[in-house]
mmCIF file of C-alpha atoms in Angstrom:
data_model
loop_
_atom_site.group_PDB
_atom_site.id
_atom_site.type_symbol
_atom_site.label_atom_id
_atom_site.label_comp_id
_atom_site.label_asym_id
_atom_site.label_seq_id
_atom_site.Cartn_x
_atom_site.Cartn_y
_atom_site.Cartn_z
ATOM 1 C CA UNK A 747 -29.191 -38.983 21.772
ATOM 2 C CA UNK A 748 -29.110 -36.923 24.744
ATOM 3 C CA UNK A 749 -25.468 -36.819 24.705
ATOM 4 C CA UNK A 750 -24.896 -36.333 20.971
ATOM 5 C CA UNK A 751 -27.160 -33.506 21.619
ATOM 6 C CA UNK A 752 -24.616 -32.391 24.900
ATOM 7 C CA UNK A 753 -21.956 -32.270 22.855
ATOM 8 C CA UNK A 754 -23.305 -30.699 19.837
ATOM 9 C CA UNK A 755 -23.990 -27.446 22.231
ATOM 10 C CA UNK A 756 -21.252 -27.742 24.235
ATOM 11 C CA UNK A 757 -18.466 -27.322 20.915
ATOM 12 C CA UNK A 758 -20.955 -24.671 19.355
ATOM 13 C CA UNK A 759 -20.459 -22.727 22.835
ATOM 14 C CA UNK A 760 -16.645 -23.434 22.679
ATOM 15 C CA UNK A 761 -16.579 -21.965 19.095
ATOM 16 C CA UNK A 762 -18.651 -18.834 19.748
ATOM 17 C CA UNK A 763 -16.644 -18.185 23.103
ATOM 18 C CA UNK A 764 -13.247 -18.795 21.264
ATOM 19 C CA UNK A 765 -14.453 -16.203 18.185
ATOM 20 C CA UNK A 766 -15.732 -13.644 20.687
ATOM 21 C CA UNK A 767 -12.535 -13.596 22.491
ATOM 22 C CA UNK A 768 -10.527 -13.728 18.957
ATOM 23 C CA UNK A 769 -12.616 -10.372 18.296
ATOM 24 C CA UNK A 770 -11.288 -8.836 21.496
ATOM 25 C CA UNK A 771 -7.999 -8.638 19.804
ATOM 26 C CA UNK A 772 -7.056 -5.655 17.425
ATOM 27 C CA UNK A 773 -7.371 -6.433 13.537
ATOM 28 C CA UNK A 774 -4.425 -4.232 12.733
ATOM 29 C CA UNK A 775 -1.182 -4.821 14.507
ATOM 30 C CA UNK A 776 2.157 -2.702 14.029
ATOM 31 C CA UNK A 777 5.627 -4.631 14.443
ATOM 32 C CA UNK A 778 8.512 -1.880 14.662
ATOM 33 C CA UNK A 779 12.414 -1.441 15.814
ATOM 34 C CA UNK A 780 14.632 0.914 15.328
ATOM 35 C CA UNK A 781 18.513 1.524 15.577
ATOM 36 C CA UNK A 782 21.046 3.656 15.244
ATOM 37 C CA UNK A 783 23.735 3.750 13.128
ATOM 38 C CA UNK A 784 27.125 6.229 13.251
ATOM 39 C CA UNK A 785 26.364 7.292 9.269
ATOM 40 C CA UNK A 786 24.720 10.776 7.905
ATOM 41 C CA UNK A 787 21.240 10.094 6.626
ATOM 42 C CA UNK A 788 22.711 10.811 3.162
ATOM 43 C CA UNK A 789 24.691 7.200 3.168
ATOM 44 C CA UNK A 790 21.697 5.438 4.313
ATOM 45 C CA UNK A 791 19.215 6.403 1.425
ATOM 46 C CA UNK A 792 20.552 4.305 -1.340
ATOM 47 C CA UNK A 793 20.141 1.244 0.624
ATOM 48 C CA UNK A 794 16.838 2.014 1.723
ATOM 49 C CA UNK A 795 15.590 3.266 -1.324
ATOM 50 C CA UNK A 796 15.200 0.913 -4.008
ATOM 51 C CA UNK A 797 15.104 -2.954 -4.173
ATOM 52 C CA UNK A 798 19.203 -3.111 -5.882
ATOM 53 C CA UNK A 799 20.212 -1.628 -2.371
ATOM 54 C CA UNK A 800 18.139 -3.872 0.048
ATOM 55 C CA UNK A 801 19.522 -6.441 -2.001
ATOM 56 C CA UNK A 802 22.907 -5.827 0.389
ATOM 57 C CA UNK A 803 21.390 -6.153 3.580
ATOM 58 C CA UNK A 804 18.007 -7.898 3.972
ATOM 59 C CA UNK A 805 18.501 -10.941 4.426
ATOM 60 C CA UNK A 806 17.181 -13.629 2.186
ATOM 61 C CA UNK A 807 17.328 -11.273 -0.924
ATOM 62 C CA UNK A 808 20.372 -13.042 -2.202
ATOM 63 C CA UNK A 809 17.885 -16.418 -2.442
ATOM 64 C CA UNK A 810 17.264 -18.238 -6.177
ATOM 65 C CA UNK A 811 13.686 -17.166 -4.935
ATOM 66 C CA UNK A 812 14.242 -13.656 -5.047
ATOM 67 C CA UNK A 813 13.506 -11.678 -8.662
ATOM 68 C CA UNK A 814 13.841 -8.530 -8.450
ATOM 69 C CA UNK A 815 12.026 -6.808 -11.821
ATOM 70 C CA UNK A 816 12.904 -3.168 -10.997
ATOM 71 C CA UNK A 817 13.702 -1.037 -8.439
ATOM 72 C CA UNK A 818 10.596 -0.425 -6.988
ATOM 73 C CA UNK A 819 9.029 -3.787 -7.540
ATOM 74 C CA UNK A 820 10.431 -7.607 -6.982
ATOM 75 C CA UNK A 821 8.698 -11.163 -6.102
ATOM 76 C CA UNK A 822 10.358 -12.966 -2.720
ATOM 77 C CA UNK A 823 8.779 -16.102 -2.894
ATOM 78 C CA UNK A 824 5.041 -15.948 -2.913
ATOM 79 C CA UNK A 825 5.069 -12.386 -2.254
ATOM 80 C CA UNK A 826 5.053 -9.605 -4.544
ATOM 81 C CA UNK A 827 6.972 -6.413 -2.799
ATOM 82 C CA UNK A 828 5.786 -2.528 -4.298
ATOM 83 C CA UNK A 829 7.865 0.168 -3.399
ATOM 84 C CA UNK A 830 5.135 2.605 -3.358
ATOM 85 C CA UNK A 831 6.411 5.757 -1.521
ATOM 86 C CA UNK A 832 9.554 7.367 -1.762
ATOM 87 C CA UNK A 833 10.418 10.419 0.609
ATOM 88 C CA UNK A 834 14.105 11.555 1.239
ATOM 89 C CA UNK A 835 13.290 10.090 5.077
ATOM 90 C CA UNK A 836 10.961 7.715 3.975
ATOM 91 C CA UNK A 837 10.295 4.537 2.191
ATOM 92 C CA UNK A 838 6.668 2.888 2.598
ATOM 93 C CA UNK A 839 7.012 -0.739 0.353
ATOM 94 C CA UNK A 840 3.447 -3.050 0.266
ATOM 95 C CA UNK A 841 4.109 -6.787 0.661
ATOM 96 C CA UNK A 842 0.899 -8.905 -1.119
ATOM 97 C CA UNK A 843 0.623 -12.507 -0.652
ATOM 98 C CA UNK A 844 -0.602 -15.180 -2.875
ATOM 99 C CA UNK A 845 -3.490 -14.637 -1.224
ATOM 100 C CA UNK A 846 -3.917 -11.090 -1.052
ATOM 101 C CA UNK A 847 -2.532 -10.519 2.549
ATOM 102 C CA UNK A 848 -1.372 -7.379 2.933
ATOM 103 C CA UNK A 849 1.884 -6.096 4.813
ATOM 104 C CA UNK A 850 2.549 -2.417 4.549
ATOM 105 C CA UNK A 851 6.846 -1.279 5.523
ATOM 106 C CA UNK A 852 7.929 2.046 6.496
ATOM 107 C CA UNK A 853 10.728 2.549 6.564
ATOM 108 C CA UNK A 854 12.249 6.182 8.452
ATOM 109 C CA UNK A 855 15.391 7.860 8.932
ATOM 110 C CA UNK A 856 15.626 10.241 11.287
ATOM 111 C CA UNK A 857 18.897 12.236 11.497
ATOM 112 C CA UNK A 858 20.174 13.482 15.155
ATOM 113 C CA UNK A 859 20.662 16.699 15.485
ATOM 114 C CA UNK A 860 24.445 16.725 14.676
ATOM 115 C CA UNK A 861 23.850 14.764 11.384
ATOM 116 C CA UNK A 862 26.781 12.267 12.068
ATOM 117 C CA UNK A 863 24.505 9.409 12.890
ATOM 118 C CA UNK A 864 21.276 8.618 12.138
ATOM 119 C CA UNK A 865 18.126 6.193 13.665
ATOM 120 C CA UNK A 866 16.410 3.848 11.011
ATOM 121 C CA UNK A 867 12.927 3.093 12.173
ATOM 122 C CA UNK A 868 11.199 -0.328 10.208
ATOM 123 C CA UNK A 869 8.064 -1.077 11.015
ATOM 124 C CA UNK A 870 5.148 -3.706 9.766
ATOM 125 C CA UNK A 871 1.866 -3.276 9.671
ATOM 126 C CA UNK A 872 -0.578 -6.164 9.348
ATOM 127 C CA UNK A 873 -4.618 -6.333 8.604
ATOM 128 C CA UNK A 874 -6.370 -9.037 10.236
ATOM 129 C CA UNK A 875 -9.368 -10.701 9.332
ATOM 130 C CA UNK A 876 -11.824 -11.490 11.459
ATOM 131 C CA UNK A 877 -10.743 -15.494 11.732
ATOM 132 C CA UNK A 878 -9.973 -16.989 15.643
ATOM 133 C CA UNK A 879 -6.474 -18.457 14.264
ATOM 134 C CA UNK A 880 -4.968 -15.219 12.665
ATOM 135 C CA UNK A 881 -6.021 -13.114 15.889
ATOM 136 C CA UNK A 882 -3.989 -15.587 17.767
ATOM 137 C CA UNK A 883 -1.376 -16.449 16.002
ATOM 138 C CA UNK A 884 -0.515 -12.429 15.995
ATOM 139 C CA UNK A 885 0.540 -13.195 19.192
ATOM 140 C CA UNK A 886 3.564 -14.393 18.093
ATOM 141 C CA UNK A 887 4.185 -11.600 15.159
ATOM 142 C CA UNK A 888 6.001 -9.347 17.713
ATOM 143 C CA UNK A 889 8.477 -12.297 18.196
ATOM 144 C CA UNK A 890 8.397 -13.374 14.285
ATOM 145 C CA UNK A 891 8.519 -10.552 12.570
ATOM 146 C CA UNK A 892 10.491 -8.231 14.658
ATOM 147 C CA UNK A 893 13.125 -10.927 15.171
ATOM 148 C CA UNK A 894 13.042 -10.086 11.576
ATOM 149 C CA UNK A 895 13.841 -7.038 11.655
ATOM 150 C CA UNK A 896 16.562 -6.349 14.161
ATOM 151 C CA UNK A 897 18.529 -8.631 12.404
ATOM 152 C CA UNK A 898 18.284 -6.807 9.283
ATOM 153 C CA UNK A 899 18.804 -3.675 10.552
ATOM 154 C CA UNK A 900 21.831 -5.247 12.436
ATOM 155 C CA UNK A 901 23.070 -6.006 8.840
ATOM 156 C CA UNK A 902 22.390 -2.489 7.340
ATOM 157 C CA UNK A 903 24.072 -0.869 10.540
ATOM 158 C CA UNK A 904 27.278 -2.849 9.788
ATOM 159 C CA UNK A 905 26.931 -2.660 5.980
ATOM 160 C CA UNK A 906 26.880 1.398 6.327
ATOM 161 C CA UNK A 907 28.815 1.838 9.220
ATOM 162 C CA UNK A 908 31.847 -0.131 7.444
ATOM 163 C CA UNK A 909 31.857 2.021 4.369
ATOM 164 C CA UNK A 910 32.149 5.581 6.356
#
């Protein structure tokens, strides 16, 4: 009994250490890269925004999974995608999950001073809750998600820079 009783304490004092060092992390994180690409801002709006143009250079919008209802609004999966914001440099989109996990996209373009070329900023935001395994596993969002992202904007800077 004395044991059973060990144990029991011991994995409750594993579980409230682990939780109070989950809560050490932040519960909002921000993923974000950025490139440049040798285009005026004026050839990078249409595909950045509405849904047709990501279409061309996100990758995985091409899938049988993909439906895209509008231009502001399409389903990828299990996720439902709002375009809620559009600003000539600007495009903030809201990813919601099955269940209810947000994602919130910006999407910038900021034109150098010349105007020839242009940097496209992308960034994620994600909302934590307060649960050991999603504070840890954001660990690896920087790797996931921004791995993500590069390679999409790799594809838009060769999409665009082609066409001029």
């Amino acid at each position: 009994m004395r044991f059973v009783k060990q144990a029991f304490f011991s994995i409750l004092f594993l579980a409230i250490l682990v939780q109070v060092i989950a809560l050490l992390f932040p519960a909002r994180i921000i993923v974000s890269r950025a490139i440049t690409i040798h285009a005026p801002a004026d050839s990078l709006r249409p595909y950045l925004q509405n849904m047709y143009g990501w279409q061309k250079w996100i990758s995985g919008m091409q899938d049988t999974s993909v439906h895209v209802l509008s231009q502001t609004e399409a389903e990828i999966g299990n996720r439902t995608v709002l375009i809620e914001k559009v600003v000539p440099d600007s495009v903030v989109s809201v990813w919601r999950s099955a269940k209810n996990h947000l994602l919130i996209s910006t999407m910038q373009i900021i034109p150098t001073s010349n105007g020839a070329s242009a940097v496209v900023q992308w960034q994620y935001e994600q909302f934590l809750k307060w649960y050991p395994w999603e504070r840890f596993g954001s660990l690896m969002s920087d790797k996931i998600i921004g791995g993500m992202l590069e390679q999409n904007l790799n594809r838009l800077q060769i999409l665009v820079e082609k066409k001029n």
